[in-house]
Coordinates of C-alpha atoms and ligand atoms in Angstrom, one line a residue:
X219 CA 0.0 0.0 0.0
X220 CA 1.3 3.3 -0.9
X221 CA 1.8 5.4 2.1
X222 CA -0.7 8.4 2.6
X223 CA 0.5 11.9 2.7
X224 CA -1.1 15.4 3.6
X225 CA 0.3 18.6 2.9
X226 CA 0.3 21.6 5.3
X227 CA 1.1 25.1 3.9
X228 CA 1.6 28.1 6.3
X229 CA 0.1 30.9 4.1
X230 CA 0.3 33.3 6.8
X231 CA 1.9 35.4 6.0
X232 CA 0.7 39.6 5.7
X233 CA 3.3 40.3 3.7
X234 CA 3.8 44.3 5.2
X235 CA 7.2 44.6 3.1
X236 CA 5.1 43.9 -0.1
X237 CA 2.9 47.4 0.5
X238 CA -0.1 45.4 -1.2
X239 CA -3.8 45.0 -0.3
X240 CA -3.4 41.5 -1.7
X241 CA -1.9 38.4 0.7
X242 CA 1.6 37.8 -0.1
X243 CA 1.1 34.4 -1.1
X244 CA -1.2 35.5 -3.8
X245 CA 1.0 37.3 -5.6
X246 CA 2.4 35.4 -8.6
X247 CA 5.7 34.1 -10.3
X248 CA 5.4 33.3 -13.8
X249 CA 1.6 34.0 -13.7
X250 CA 0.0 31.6 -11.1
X251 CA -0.5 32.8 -7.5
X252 CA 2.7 31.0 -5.2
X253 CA 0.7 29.3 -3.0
X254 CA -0.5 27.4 -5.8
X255 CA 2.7 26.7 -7.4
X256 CA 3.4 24.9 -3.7
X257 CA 0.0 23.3 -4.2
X258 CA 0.8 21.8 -7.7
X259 CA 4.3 20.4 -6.3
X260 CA 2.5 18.9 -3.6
X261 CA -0.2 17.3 -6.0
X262 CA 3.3 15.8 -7.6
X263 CA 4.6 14.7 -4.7
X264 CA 1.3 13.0 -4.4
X265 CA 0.6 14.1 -1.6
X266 CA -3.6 13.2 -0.7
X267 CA -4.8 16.1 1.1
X268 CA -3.8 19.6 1.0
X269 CA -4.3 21.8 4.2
X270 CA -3.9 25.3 4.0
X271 CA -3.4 27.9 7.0
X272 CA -4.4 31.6 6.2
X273 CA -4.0 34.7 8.6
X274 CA -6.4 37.5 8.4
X275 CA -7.2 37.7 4.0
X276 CA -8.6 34.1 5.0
X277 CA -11.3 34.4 2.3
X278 CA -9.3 35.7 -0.5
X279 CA -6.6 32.8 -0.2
X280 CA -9.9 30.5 0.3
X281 CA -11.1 30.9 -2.7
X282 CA -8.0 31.0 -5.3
X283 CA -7.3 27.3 -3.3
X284 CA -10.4 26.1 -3.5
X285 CA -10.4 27.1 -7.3
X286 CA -7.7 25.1 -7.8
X287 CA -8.0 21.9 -5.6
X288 CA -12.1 22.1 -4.2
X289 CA -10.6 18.9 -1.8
X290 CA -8.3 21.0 -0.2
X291 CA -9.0 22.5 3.5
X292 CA -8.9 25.7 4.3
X293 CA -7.8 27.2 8.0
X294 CA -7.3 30.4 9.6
X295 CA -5.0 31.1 12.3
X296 CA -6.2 33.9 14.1
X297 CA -3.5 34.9 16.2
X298 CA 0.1 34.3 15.2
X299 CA 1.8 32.6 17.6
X300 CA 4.9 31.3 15.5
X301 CA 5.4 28.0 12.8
X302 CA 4.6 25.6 15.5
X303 CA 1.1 27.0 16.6
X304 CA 0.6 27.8 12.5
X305 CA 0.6 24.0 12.0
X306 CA -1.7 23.2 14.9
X307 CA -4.4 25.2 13.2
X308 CA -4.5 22.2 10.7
X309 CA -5.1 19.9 13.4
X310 CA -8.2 18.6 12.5
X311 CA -6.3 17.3 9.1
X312 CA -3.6 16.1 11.2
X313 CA -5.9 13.6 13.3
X314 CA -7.4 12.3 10.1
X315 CA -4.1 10.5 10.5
X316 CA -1.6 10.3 7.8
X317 CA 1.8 8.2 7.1
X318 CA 3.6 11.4 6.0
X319 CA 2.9 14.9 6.6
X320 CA 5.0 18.0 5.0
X321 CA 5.2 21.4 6.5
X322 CA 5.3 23.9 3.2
X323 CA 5.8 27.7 3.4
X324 CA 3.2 29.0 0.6
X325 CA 5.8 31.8 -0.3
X326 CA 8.3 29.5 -1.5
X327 CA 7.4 28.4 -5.0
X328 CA 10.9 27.1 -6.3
X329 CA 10.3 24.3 -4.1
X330 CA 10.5 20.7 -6.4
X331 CA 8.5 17.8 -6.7
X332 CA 11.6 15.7 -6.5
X333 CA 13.6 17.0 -2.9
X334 CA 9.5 16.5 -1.3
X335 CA 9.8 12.5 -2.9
X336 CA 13.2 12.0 -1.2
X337 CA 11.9 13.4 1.9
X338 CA 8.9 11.3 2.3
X339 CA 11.7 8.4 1.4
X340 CA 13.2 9.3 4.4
X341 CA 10.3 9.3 6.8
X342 CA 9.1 5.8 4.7
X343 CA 13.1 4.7 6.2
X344 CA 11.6 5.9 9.7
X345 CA 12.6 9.2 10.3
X346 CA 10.2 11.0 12.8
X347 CA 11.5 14.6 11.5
X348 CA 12.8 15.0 8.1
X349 CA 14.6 19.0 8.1
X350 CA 15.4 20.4 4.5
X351 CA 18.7 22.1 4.9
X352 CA 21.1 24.6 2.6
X353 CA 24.0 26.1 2.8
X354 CA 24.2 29.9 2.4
X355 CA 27.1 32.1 1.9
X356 CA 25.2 34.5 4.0
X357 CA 23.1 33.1 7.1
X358 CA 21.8 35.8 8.1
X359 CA 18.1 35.5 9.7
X360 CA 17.8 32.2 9.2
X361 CA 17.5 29.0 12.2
X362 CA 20.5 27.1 12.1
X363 CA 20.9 23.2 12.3
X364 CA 22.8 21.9 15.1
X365 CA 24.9 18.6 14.3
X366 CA 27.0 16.4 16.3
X367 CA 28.5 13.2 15.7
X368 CA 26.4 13.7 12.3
X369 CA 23.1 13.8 14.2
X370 CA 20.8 16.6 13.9
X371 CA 20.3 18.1 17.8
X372 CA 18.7 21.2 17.3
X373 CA 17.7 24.2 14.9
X374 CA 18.5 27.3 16.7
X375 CA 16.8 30.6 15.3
X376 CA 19.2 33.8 14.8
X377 CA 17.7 35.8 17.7
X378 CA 18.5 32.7 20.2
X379 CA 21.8 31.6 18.7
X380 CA 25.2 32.0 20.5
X381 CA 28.2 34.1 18.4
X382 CA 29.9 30.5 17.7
X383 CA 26.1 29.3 16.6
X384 CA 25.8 31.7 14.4
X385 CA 29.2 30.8 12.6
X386 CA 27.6 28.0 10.9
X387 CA 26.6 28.0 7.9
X388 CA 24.2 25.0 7.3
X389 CA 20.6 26.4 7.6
X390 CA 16.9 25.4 7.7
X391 CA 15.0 25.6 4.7
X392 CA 12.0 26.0 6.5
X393 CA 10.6 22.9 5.1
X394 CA 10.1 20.0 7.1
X395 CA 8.6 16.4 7.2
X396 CA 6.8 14.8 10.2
X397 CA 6.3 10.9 10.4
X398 CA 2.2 11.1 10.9
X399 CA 2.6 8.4 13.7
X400 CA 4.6 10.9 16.2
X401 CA 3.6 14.3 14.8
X402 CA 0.6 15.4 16.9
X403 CA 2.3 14.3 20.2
X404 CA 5.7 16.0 19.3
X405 CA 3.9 19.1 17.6
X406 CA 1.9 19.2 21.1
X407 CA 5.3 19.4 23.4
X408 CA 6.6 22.6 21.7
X409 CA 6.7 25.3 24.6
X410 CA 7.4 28.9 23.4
X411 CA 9.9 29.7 25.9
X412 CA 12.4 31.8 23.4
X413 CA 13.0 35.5 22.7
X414 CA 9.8 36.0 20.7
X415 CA 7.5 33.9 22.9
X416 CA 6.8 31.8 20.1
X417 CA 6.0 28.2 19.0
X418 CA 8.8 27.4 16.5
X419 CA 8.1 24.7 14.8
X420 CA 11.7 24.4 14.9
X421 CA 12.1 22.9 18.5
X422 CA 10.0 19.6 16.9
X423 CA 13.6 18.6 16.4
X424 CA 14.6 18.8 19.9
X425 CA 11.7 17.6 21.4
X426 CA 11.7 14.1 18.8
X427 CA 16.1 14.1 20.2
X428 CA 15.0 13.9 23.7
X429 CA 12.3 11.1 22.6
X430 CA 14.8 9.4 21.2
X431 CA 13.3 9.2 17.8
X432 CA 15.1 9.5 14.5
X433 CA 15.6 13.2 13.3
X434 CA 17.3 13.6 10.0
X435 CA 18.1 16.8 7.8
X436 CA 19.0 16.5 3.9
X437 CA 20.1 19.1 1.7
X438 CA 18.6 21.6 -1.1
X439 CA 20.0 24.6 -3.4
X440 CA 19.4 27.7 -1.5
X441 CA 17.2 29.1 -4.3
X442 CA 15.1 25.9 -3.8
X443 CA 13.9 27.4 -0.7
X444 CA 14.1 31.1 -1.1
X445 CA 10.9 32.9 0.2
X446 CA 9.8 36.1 -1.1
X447 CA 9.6 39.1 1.3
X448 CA 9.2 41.6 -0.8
X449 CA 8.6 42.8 -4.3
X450 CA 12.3 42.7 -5.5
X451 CA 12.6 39.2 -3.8
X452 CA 9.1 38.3 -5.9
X453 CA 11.5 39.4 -8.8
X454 CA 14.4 37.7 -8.0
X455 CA 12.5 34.3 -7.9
X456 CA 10.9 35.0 -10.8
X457 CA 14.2 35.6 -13.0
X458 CA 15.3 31.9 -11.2
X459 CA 12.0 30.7 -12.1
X460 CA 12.2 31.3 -15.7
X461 CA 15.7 30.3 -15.9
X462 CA 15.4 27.0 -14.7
X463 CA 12.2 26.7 -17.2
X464 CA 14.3 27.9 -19.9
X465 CA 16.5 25.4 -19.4
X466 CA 14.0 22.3 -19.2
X467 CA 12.7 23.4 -22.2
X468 CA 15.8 23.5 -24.0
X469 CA 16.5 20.4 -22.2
X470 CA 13.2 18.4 -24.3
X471 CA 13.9 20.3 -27.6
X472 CA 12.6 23.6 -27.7
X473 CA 15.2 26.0 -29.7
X474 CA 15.4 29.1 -27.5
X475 CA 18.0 32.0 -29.4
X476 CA 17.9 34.4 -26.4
X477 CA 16.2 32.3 -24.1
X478 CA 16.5 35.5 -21.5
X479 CA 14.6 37.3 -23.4
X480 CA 11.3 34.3 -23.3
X481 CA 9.1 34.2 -20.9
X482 CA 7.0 31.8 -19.8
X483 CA 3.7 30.8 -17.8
X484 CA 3.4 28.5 -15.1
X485 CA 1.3 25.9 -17.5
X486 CA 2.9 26.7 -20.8
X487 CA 3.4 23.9 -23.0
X488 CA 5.8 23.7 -26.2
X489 CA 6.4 20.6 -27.5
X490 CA 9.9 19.8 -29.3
X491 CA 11.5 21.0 -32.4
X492 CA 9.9 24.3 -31.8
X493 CA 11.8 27.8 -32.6
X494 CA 11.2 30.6 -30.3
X495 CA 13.0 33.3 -31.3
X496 CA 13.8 36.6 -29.1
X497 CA 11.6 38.6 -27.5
X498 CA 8.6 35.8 -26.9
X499 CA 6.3 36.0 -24.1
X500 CA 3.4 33.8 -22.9
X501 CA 0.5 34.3 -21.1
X502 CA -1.7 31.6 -19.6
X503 CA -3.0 28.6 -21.4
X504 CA -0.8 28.2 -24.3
X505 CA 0.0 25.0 -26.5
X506 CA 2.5 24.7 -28.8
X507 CA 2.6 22.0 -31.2
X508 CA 6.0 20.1 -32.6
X509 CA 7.6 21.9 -35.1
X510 CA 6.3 25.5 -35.0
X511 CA 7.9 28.8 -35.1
X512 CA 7.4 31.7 -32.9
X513 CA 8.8 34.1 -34.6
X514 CA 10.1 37.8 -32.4
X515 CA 8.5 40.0 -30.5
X516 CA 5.0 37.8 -30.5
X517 CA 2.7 37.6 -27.7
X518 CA 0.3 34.7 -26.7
X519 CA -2.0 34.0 -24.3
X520 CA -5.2 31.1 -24.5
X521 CA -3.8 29.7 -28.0
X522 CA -2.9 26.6 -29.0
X523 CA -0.3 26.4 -31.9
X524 CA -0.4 23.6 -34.5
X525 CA 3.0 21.6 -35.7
X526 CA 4.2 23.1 -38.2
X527 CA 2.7 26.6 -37.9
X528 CA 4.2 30.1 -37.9
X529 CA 3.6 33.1 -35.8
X530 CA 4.9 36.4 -35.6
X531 CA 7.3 38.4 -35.9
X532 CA 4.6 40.8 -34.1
X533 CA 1.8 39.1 -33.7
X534 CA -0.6 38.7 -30.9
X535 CA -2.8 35.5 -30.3
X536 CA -5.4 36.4 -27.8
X537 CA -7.8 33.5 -26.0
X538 CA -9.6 31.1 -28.3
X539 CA -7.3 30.9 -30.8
X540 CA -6.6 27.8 -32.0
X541 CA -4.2 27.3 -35.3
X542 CA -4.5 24.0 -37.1
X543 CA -0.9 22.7 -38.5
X544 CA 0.9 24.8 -41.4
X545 CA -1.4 27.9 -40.8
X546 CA 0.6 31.1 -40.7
X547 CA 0.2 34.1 -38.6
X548 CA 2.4 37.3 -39.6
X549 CA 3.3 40.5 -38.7
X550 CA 1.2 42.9 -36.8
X551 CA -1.7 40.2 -36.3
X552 CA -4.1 39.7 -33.7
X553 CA -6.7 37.0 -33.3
X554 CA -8.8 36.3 -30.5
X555 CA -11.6 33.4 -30.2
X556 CA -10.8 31.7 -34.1
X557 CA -9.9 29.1 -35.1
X558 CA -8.1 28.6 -38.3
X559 CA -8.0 25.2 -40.4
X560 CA -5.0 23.7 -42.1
X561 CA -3.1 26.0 -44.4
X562 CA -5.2 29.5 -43.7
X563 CA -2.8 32.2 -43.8
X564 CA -3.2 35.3 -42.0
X565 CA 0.2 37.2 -43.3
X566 CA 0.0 41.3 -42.3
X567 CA -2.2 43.9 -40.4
X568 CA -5.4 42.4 -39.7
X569 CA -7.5 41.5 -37.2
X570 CA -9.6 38.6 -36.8
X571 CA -12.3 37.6 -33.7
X572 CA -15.1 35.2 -33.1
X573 CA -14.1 33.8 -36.2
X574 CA -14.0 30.1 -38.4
X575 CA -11.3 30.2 -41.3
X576 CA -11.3 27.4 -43.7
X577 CA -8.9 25.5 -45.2
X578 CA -5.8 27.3 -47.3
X579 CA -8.1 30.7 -47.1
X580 CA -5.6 33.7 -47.6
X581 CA -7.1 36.6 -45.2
X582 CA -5.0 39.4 -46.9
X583 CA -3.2 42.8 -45.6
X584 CA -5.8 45.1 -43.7
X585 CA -8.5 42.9 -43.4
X586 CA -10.7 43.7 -39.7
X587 CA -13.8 41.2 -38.7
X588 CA -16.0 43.3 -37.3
X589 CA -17.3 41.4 -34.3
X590 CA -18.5 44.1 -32.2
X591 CA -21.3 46.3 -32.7
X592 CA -20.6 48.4 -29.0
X593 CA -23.4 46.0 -27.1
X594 CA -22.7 42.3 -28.6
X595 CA -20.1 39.9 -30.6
X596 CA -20.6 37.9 -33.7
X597 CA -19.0 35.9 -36.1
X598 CA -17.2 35.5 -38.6
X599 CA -17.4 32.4 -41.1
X600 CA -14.7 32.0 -43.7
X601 CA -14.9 28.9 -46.2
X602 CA -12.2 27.0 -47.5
X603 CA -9.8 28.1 -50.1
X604 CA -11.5 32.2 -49.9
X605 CA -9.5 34.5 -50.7
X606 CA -9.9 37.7 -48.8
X607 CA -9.0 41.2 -50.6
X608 CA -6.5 43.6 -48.5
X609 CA -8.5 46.2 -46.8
X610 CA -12.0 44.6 -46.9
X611 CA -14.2 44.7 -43.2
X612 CA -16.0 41.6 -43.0
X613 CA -19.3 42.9 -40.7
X614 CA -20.1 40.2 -38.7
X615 CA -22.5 37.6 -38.3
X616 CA -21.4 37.1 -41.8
X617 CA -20.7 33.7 -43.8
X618 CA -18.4 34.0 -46.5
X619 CA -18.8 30.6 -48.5
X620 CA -15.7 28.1 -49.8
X621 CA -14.1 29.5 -52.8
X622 CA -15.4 32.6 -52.4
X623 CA -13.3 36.0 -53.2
X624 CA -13.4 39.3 -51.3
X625 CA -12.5 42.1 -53.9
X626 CA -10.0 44.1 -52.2
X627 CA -11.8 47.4 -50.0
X628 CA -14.8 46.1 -49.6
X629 CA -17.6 46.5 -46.6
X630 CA -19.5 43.1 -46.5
X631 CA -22.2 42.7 -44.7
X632 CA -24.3 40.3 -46.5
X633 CA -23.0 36.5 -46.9
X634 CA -21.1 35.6 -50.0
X635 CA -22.2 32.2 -51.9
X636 CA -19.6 29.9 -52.1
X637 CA -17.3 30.6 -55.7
X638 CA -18.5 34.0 -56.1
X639 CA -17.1 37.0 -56.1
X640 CA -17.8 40.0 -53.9
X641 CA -17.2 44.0 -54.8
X642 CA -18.4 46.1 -51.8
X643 CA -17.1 49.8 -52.7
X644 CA -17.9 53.0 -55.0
X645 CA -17.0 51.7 -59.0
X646 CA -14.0 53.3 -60.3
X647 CA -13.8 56.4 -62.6
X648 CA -11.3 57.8 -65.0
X649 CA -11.5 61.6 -65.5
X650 CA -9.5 62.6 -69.0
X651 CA -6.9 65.3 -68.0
X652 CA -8.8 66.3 -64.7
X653 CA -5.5 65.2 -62.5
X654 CA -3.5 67.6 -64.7
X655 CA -6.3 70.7 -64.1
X656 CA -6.3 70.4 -60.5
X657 CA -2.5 70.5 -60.5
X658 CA -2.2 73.4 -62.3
X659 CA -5.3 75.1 -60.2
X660 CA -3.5 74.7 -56.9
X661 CA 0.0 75.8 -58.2
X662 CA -2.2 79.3 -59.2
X663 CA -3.2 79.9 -55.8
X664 CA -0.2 79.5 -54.1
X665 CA 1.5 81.9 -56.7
X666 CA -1.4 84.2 -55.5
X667 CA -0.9 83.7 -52.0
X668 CA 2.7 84.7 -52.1
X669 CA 2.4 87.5 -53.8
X670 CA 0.6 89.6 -51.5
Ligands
UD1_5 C1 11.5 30.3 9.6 C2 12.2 29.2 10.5 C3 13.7 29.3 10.3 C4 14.1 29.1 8.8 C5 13.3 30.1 8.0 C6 13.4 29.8 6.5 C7 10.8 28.9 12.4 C8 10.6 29.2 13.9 N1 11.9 29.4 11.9 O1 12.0 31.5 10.1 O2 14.4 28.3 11.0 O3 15.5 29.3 8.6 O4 11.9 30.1 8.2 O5 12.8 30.8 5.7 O6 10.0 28.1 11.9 N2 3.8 31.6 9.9 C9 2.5 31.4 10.2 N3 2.0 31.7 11.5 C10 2.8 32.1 12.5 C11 4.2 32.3 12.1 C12 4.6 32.1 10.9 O7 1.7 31.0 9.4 O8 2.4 32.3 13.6 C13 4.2 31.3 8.6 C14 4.7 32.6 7.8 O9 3.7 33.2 7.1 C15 5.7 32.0 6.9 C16 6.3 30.8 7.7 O10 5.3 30.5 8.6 O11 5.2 31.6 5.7 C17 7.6 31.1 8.3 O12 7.5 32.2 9.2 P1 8.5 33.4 9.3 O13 8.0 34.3 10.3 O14 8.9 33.9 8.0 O15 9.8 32.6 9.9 P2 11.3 32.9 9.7 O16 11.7 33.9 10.8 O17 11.6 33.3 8.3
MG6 MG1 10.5 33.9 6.6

């Protein structure tokens, strides 16, 4: 039987340094709120229940998790007592009972799947107390771990550390991992007799040493663990965030030419063989196909990319776009809620919404579906092998059947049959030598003008 496993995240935290009316933990790295990038590496870690402990924006945290996970539980801590009495306030999940239960900080969303898979290895082995440790160049505010004879005896936090204490450089992560068996009972012994006056979850490790149960720490990257504080910190961990994506992307085929100039959501998806060229970035909800090309300076957000398709340089795919394979997408080009069949081309300057483009139709330069007529949206339905004149506005609802052709500039607003041809403007006429005649008119009354 696979052991059982419930996650607690401390989501506490006010966040004063960030000088926001929204919870700290709310605010996102590479688009998705942190506390659920800690849910979703949770979920990996398959962990079975996820417990959440909120301070006082209780209900706006409530709802983002529930959005996400409707099975996970929701607590507030009303008074903030320290890490210790934070986890208590998920003591009704506790008691459920559980063979493994992590301790998560909801503003750490570097965290990985993998370092929360060997810890639950380790409490599986029988540890009682699993401590994620780093080593930082600069200590500095952290609890540090207390070793001897290889055995982990303590944390000690900065404010209670001695000057030789606070020499060392191997610190607590913040993470931790509680066999389910011992948890309530050691959780239960923490007194809060420090400087602060606080429950630090921290002492679990002393209290499990004098029960002579198995306490263990393992080691992380710093930047694994790095919380956010602040707004340049929220900055910092995105630039690590989309680094390290960078690199798994390249890592499974993705051709990246400045890859620090891409950026990518938290659920972006581009499948190998793909070219992204500089200056790319991606909003939520976006699929890319093997084989396409994202060409500079293109934005996309709610589109899914077909293999073998082309977009950009400059364009913009808005939600609801959905390319089939070898359609193009060009310059200065925005589409929003279309989708376009195999082969349609959409080279320059246009813009196309709540719209159905056919097979190998050619949408040329200019061309505007007019969805919007200031109180609803309509749509646009372009056949299969159309061809589309620059310059024309297509006045939605309006059908425009296979075959069909748009002469260039016009205004249509009926459907087109399929195979006919459409001419929507004024007819043209030739005036004999009238070009001439105004020309020489004008030229008179400037001569006039500057004479006086
Ligand atoms: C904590 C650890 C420290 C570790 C550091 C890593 C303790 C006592 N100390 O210190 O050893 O090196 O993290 O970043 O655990 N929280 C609550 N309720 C409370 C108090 C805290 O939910 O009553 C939450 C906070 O919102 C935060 C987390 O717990 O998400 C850690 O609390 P914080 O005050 O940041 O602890 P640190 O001093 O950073
Ligand atoms: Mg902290």
């Amino acid at each position: 039987m696979a052991r059982t496993c419930l996650a607690v995240i401390l989501a506490a935290g006010e966040g004063t340094r960030m000088n926001s009316t929204l919870p700290k933990v709310l605010h996102s790295v590479a688009g998705l709120p942190m506390v659920l990038h800690v849910m979703r590496v949770s979920q990996k870690a398959k962990c079975d229940t996820i417990s959440i402990v909120t301070g006082k924006s209780a209900e706006k945290v409530d709802k983002i998790v529930k959005d996400e996970n409707p099975s996970a539980m929701v607590f507030e801590q009303t008074q903030r007592l320290g890490t210790a009495h934070a986890v208590l306030a998920a003591r009704q999940s506790i008691e459920a009972g559980y063979d493994d239960i992590l301790v998560l900080f909801g503003d750490t969303p570097l965290l990985t799947p993998e370092t929360l898979i060997k810890m639950r290895a380790e409490l599986a082995s029988g540890a009682a107390v699993i401590v994620l440790g780093f080593h930082a160049d600069d200590p500095t505010g952290y609890g540090r771990l207390l070793q001897k004879d290889g055995k982990l005896r303590a944390i000690r936090e900065e404010r209670d550390a001695s000057d030789v204490e606070r020499q060392i450089k191997f610190c607590n992560g913040g993470i931790m991992g509680l066999s389910g068996e011992h948890a309530l009972q050691l959780l239960d012994s923490i007194k809060n007799d420090n400087s602060k006056g606080e429950y630090y979850l921290t002492d679990i490790v002393e209290v499990a040493n004098a029960n002579d149960l198995p306490v263990k720490a393992i080691e992380a990257e710093e930047t694994e663990v790095m919380g956010v504080n602040t707004r340049e910190g929220l900055a910092d961990v995105e630039a690590i965030w989309q680094q390290n994506t960078r690199r798994r992307m390249m890592e499974a085929g993705v051709s990246l030419q400045a890859p620090q100039t891409v950026f990518f959501h938290a659920d972006t998806v581009v499948e190998s063989d793909v070219n992204v060229e500089p200056n790319v970035v991606f909003g939520s909800g976006v699929v890319v196909r093997k084989g396409a090309k994202i060409r500079a300076f293109s934005h996309l957000e709610g589109a899914t990319v077909g293999a073998g398709a082309e977009v950009g340089p400059f364009a913009r795919l808005r939600p609801g776009t959905d390319l089939a394979e070898n359609t193009k997408v060009g310059n200065f080009v925005e589409v929003k809620n279309a989708v376009l069949a195999s082969g349609a081309k959409i080279n320059h300057l246009t813009y196309v919404g709540d719209a159905e483009i056919g097979e190998r139709a050619n949408i040329g330069a200019g061309t505007i579906t007019c969805n919007y007529d200031g109180a609803n949206k309509h749509k646009t339905i372009i056949g299969a092998e159309t061809f589309i004149g620059s310059n024309s506005a297509l006045v939605a609802p309006v059908t425009i059947g296979d075959g069909a052709y748009v002469a260039s500039g016009s205004v249509i607003v009926e459907d087109v049959p399929a195979q006919d041809l459409a001419i929507a403007r004024g007819r043209q006429v030739n005036k004999a030598g009238r070009g001439r005649q105004i020309r020489e008119e004008n030229i008179r009354i400037k001569k006039e003008r500057t004479k006086k």
